[in-house]
GROMACS .gro file of C-alpha atoms in nm:
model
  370
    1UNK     CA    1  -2.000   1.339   1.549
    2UNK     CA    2  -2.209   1.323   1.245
    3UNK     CA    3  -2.551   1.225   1.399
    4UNK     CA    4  -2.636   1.042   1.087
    5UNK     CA    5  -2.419   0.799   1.231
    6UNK     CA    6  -2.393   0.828   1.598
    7UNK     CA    7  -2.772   1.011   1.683
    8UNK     CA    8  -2.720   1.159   2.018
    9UNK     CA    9  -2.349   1.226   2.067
   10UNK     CA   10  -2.354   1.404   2.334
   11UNK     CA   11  -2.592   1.131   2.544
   12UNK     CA   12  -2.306   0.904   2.481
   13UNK     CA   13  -2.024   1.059   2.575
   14UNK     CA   14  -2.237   1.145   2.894
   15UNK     CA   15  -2.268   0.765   2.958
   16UNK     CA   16  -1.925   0.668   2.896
   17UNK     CA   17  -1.819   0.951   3.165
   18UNK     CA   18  -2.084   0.809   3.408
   19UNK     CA   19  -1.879   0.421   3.297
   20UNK     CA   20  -1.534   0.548   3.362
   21UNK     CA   21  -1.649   0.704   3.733
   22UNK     CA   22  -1.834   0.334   3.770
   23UNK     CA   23  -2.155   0.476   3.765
   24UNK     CA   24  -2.519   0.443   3.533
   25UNK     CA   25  -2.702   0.693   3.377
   26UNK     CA   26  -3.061   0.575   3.245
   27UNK     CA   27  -2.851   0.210   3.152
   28UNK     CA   28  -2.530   0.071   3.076
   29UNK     CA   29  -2.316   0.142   2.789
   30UNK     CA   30  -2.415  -0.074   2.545
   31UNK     CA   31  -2.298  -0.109   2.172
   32UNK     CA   32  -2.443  -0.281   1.892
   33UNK     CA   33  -2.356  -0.299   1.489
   34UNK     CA   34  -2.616  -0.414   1.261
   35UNK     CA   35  -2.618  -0.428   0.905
   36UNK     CA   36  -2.894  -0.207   0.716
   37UNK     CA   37  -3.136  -0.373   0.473
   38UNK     CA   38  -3.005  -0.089   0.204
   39UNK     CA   39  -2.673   0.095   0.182
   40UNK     CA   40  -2.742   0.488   0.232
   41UNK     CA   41  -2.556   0.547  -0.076
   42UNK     CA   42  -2.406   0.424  -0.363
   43UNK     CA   43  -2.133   0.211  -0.300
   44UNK     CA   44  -1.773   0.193  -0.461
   45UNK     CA   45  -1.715  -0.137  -0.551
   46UNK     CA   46  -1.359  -0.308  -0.384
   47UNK     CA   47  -1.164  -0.645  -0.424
   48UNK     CA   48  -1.139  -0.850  -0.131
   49UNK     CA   49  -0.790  -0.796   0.039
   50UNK     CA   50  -0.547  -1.067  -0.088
   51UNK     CA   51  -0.373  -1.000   0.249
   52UNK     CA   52  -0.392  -0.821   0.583
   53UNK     CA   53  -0.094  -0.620   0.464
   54UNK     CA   54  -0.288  -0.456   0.198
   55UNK     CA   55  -0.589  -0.387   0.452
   56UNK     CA   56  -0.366  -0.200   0.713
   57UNK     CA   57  -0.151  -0.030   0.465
   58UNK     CA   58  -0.288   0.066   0.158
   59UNK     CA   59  -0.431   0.417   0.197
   60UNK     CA   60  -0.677   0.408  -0.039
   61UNK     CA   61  -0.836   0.025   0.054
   62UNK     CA   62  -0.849   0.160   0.417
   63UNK     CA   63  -1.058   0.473   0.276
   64UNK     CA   64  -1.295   0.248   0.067
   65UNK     CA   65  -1.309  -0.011   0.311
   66UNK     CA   66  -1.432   0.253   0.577
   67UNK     CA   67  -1.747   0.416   0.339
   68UNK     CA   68  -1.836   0.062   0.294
   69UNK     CA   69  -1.897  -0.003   0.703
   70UNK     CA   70  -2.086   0.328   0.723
   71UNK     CA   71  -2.274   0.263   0.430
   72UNK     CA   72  -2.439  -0.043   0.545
   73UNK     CA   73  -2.411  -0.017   0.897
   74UNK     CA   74  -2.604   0.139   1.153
   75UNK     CA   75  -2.431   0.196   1.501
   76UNK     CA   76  -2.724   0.167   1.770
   77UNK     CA   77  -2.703   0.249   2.132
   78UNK     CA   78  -2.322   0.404   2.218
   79UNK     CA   79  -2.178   0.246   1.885
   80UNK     CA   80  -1.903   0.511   1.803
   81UNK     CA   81  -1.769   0.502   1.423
   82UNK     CA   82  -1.401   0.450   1.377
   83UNK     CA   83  -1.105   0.357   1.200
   84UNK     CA   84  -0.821   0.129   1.324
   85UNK     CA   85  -0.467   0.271   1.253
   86UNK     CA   86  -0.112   0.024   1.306
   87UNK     CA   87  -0.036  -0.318   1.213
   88UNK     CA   88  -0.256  -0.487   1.521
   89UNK     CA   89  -0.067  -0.648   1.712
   90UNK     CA   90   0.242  -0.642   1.556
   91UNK     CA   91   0.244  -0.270   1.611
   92UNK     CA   92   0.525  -0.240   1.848
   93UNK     CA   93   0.746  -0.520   1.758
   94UNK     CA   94   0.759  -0.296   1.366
   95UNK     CA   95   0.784   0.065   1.545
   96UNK     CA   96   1.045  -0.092   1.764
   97UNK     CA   97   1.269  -0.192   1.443
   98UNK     CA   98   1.108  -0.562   1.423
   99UNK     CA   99   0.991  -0.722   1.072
  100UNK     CA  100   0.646  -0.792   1.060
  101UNK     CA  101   0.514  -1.098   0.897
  102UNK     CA  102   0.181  -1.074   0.707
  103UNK     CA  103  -0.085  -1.390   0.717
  104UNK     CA  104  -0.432  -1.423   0.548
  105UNK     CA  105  -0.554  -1.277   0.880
  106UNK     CA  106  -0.329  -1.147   1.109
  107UNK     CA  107   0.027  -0.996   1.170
  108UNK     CA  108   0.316  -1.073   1.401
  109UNK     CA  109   0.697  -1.010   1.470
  110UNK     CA  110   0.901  -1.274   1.311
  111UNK     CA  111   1.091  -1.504   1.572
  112UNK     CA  112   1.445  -1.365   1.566
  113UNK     CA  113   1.549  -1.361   1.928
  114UNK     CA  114   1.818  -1.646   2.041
  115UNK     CA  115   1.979  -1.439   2.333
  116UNK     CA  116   1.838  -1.116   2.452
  117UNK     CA  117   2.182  -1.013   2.551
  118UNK     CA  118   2.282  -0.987   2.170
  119UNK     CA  119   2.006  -0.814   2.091
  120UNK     CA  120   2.048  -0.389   2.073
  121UNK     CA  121   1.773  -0.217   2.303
  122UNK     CA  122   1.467  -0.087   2.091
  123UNK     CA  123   1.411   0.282   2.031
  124UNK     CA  124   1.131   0.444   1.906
  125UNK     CA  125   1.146   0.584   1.560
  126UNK     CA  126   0.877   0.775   1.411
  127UNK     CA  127   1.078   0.779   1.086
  128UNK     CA  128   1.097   0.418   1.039
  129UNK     CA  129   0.972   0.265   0.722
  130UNK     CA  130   0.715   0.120   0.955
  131UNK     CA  131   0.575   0.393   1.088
  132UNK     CA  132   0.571   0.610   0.730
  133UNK     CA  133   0.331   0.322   0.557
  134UNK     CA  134   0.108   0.372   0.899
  135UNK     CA  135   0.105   0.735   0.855
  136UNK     CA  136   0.041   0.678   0.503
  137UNK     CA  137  -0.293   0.535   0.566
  138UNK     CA  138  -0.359   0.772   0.874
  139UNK     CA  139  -0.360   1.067   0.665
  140UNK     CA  140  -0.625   0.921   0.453
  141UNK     CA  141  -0.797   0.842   0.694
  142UNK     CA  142  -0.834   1.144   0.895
  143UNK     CA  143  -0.888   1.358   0.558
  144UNK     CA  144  -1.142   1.163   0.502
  145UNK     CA  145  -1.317   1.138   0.840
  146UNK     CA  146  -1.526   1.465   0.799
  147UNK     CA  147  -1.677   1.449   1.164
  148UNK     CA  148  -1.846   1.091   1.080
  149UNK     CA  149  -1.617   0.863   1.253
  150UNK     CA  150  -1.305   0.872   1.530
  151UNK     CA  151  -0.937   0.783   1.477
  152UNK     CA  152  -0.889   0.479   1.664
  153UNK     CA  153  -0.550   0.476   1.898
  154UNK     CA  154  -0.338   0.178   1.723
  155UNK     CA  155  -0.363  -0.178   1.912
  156UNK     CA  156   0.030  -0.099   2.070
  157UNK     CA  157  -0.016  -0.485   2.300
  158UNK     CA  158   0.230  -0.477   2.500
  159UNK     CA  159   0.627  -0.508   2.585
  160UNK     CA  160   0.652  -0.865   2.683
  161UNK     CA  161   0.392  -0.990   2.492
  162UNK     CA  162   0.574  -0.853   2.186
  163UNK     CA  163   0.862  -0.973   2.286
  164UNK     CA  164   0.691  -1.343   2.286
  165UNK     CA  165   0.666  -1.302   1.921
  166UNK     CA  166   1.033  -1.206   1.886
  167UNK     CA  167   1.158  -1.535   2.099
  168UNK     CA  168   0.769  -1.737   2.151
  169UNK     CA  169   0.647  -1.761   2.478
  170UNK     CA  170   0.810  -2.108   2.566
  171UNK     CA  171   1.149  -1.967   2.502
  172UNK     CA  172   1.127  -1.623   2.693
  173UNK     CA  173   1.021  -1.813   2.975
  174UNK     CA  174   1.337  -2.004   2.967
  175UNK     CA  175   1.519  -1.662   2.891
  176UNK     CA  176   1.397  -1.509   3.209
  177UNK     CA  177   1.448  -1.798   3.403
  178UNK     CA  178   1.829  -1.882   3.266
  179UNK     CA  179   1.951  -1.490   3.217
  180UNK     CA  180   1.672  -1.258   3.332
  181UNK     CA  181   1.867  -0.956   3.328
  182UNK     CA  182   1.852  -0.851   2.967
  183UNK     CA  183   1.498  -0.960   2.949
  184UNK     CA  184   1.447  -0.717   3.194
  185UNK     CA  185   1.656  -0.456   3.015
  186UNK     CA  186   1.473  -0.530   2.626
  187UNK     CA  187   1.192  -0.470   2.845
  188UNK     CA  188   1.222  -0.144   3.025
  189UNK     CA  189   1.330  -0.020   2.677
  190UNK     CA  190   1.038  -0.177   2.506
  191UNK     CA  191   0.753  -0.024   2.774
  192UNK     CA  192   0.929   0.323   2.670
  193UNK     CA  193   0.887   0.262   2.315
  194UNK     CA  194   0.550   0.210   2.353
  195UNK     CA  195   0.486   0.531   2.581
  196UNK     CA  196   0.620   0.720   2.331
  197UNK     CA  197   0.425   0.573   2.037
  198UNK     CA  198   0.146   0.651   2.210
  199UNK     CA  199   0.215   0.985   2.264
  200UNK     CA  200   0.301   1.050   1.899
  201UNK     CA  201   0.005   0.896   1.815
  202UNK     CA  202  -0.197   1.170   2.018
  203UNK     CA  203  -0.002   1.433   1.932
  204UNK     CA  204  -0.123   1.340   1.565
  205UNK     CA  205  -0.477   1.315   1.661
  206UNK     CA  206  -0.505   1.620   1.855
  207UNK     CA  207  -0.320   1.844   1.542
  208UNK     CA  208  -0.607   1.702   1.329
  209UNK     CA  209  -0.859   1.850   1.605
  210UNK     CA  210  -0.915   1.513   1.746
  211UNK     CA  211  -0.889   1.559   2.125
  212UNK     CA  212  -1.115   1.212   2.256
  213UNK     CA  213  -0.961   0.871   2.241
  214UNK     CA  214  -1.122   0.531   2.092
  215UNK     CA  215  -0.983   0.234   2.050
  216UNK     CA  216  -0.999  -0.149   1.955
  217UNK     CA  217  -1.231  -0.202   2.212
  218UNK     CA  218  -1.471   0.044   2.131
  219UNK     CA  219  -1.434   0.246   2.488
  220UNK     CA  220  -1.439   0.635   2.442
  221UNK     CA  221  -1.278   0.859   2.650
  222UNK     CA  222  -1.236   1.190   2.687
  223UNK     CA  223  -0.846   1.271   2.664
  224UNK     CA  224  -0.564   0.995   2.693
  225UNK     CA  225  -0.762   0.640   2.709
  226UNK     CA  226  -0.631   0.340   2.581
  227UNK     CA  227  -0.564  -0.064   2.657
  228UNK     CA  228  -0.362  -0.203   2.886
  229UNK     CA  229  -0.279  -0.535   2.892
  230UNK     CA  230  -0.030  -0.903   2.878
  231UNK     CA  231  -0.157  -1.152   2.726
  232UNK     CA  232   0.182  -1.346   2.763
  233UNK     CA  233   0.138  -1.362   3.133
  234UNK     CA  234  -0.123  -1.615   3.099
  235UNK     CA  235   0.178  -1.841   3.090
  236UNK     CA  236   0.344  -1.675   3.425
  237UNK     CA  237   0.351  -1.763   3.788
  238UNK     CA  238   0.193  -1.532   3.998
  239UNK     CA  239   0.572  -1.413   4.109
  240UNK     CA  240   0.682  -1.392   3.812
  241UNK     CA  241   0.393  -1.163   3.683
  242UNK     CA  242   0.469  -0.924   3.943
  243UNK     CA  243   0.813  -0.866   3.866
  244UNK     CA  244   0.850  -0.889   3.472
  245UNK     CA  245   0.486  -0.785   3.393
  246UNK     CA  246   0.333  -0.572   3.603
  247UNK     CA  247   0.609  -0.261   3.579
  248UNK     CA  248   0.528  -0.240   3.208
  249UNK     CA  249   0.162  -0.241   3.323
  250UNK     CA  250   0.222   0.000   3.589
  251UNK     CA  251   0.403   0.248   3.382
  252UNK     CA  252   0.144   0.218   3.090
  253UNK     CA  253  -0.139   0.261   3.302
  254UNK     CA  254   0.039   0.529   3.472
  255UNK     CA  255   0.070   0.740   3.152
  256UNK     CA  256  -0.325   0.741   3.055
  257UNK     CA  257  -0.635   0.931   3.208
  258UNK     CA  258  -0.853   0.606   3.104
  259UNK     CA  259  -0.680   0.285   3.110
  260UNK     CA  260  -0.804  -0.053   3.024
  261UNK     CA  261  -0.702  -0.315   3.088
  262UNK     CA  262  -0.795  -0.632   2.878
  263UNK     CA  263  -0.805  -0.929   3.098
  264UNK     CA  264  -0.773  -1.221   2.809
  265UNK     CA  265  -0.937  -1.498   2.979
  266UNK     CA  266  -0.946  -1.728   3.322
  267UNK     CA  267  -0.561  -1.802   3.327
  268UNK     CA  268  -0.516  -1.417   3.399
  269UNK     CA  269  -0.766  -1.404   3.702
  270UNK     CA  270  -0.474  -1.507   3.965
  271UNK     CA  271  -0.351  -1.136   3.884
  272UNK     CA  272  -0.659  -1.007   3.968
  273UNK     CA  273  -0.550  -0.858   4.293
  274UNK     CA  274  -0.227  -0.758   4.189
  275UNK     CA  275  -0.437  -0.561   3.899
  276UNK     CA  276  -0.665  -0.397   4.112
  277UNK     CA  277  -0.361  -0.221   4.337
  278UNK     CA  278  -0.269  -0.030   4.026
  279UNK     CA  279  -0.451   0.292   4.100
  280UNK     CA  280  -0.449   0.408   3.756
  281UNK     CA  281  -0.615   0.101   3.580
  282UNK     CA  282  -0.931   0.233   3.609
  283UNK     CA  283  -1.143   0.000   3.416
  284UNK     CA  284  -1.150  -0.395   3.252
  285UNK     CA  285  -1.276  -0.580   2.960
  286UNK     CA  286  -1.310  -0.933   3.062
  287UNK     CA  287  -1.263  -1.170   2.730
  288UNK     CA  288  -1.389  -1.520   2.852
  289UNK     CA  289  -1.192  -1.749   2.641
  290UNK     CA  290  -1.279  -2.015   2.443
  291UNK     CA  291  -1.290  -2.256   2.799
  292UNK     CA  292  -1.602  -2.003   2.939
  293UNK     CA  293  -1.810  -1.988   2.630
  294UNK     CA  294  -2.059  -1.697   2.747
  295UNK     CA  295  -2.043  -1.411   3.061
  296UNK     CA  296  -2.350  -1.565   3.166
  297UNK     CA  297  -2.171  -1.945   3.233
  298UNK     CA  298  -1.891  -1.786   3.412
  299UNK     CA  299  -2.005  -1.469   3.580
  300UNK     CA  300  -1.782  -1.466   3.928
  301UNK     CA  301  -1.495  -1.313   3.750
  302UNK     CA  302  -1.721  -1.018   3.635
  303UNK     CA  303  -1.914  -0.976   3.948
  304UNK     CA  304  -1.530  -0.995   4.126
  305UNK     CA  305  -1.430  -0.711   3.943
  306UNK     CA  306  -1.812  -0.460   4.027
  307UNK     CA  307  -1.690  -0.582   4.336
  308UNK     CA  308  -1.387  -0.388   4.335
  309UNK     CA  309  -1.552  -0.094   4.247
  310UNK     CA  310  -1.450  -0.143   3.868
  311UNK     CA  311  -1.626  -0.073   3.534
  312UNK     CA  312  -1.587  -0.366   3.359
  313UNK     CA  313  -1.704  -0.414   2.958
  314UNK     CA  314  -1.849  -0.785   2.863
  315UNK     CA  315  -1.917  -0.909   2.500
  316UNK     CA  316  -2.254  -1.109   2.497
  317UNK     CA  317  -2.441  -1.251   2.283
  318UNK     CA  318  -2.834  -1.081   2.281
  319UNK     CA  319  -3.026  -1.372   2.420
  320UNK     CA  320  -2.787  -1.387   2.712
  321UNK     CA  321  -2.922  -1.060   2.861
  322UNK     CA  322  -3.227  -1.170   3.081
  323UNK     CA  323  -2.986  -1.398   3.284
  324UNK     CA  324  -2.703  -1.113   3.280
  325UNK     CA  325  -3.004  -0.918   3.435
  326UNK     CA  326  -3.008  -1.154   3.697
  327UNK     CA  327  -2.583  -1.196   3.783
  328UNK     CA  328  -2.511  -0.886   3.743
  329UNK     CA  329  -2.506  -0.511   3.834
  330UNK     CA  330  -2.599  -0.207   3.582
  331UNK     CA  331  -2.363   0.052   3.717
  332UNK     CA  332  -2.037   0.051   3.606
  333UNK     CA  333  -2.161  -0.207   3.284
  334UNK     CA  334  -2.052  -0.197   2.946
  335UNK     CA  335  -2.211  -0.454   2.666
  336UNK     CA  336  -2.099  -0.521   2.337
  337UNK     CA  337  -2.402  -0.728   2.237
  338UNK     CA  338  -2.369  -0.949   1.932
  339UNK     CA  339  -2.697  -1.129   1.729
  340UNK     CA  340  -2.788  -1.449   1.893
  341UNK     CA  341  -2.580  -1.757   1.728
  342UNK     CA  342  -2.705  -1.821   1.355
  343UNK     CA  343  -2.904  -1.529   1.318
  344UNK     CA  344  -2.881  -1.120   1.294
  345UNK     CA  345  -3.017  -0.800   1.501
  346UNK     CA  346  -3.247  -0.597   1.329
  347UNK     CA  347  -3.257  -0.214   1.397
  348UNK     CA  348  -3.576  -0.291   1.598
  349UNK     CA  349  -3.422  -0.595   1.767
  350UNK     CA  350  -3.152  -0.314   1.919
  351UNK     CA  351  -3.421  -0.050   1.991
  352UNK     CA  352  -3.625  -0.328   2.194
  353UNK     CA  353  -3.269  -0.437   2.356
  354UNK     CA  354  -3.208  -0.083   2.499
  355UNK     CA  355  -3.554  -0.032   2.614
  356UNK     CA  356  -3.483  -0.381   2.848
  357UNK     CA  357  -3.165  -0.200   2.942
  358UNK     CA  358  -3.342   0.111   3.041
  359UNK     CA  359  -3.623  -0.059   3.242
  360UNK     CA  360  -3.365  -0.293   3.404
  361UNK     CA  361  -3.157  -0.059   3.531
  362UNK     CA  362  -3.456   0.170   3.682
  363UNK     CA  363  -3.589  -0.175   3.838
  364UNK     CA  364  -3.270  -0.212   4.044
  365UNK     CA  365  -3.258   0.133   4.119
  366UNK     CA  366  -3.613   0.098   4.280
  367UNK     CA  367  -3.515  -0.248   4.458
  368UNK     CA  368  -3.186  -0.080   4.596
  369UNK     CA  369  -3.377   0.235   4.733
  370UNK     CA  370  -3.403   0.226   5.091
   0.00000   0.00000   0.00000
């Protein structure tokens, strides 16, 4: 990596191998973003997207949009560079033959689903118009990249969550509780559409040199790392979750080095268990929710996971670190630390914030030697 942009590479990929293993080198991984009082360069002057559709597939916005960020940005502690790829979260549903609807802000799968048992079993088709307008904008990308920023795995969700957008939630419940066997077939089918995505997707990345893995999340791995996770199952009985959910999880996990798996707030923690007996999720990013407003409020779902023996990632705002300090462990920690509410990190605010980091973790180490 360009160290212009990411200054000691090499330091950071050491740290996020000590994460992954559940361990600490001199502190937690910890990534912050803050915008620099002057561009580095000249910038090219853009319109504001009119939609999302434009952002995520117009090869040259994506380009300019990208020199903007490193521009005025500088990525302090282990902020990696990159550049998203895919349609969010309406990646699968479109590479899986679905239509995806653009918003002002976001992108879905239209509702189109009445009976799964009319509906013909996905299939994976890397020559879909879909999939040429993301390649489009890929291949910009990655000619442009130069060494100064990663190619982000695309945000693939996952089968039944996708399949939520192609019924909504309310109705696939029904569906699985009225006729669960084609649900359970769309599904299967679905969970191998995304496999092979992703392995496209690294095939591509590794023919363009790029052999590491970063995605959405901001978690780098060495080889095959990406996110794991259902959001739908927030609506799902603990039985149920075990037998429509966690196969798709099992088999995604299954096919990565580095899972993830992105635990979207407190309705999910009654799978926690369930979770940690898949051997091959070997990490979580715990997203709070809007009814646990910071890590600090709420931190028995964090220290549950350490607990387990899990690296876990938290997003926290910077004046919540001194009582993080106190809740929680260093090894195995990942922060993505934001500015305090109403106000902005400086370059010197994130400089002081890892030297805390540094002296907190070697003051635990010294109050945990024997």
């Amino acid at each position: 990596m360009d160290p212009m942009y990411v200054e000691d590479w090499e330091r950071t990929r050491a740290r996020f191998a000590a994460w992954w293993e559940n361990e600490v080198l001199d502190r937690p991984v910890a990534v912050m973003t803050v915008r620099r009082p002057k561009p580095r360069r000249a910038l090219r002057s853009i319109p504001e997207a009119e939609t999302v559709e434009r952002l995520l597939l117009d090869p040259q916005y994506a380009v300019d949009a990208q020199e903007i960020l490193l521009a005025t940005h500088d990525f302090i502690g282990d902020a990696i560079p990159q550049a998203g790829r895919g349609l969010g979260v309406g990646t699968l549903g479109a590479v899986a033959g679905g239509t995806p609807h653009f918003a002002k802000n976001t992108v879905w799968v239209n509702h189109s689903v009445t009976d799964w048992a009319d509906v013909p079993l996905p299939r994976f088709d890397p020559g879909g118009p879909a999939m040429m307008s993301m390649l489009s904008v890929a291949d910009a990308l990655r000619d442009n990249a130069r060494g100064r920023y990663l190619l982000a795995v695309p945000d693939l969700l996952d089968a039944a969550t996708t399949m939520s957008q192609m019924q909504s939630g309310e109705d696939l419940i029904f569906s699985l509780c009225d006729d669960p066997e084609p649900v359970h077939a769309y599904r299967t089918a679905l969970t191998r559409v995304w496999l092979e995505a992703y392995d496209f997707w690294r095939a591509y990345d590794a023919a363009a040199g790029q052999l590491d893995s970063i995605n959405w999340t901001g978690v780098y791995a060495a080889g095959r790392g990406g996110v794991v996770q259902c959001d739908f199952s927030a609506l799902l009985s603990p039985a149920m979750f075990r037998d429509f959910a966690l196969p798709d999880i099992t088999a995604v996990a299954g096919n990565l080095d580095h899972a993830l798996f992105h635990l979207d707030g407190r309705e999910e923690e009654k799978f926690l268990d369930d979770l940690f007996a898949v051997r091959h999720l070997r990490a979580f990013q715990w997203v709070y929710g809007t009814t646990s407003p910071s890590p600090s409020k709420y931190p028995d779902t964090i220290r549950r996971i350490q607990a387990a023996g899990r690296p876990v990632q938290v997003t926290c705002s910077a004046d919540e670190l001194p009582a993080l300090f106190q809740l929680l462990h260093p090894r195995g920690l990942m922060l993505r630390i934001t500015p305090p509410a109403e106000q902005t990190l400086t370059r010197a605010d994130a400089t002081s914030i890892l030297r805390d980091l540094e002296r907190w973790t070697s003051s635990f180490r010294a109050c945990s030697t024997p």
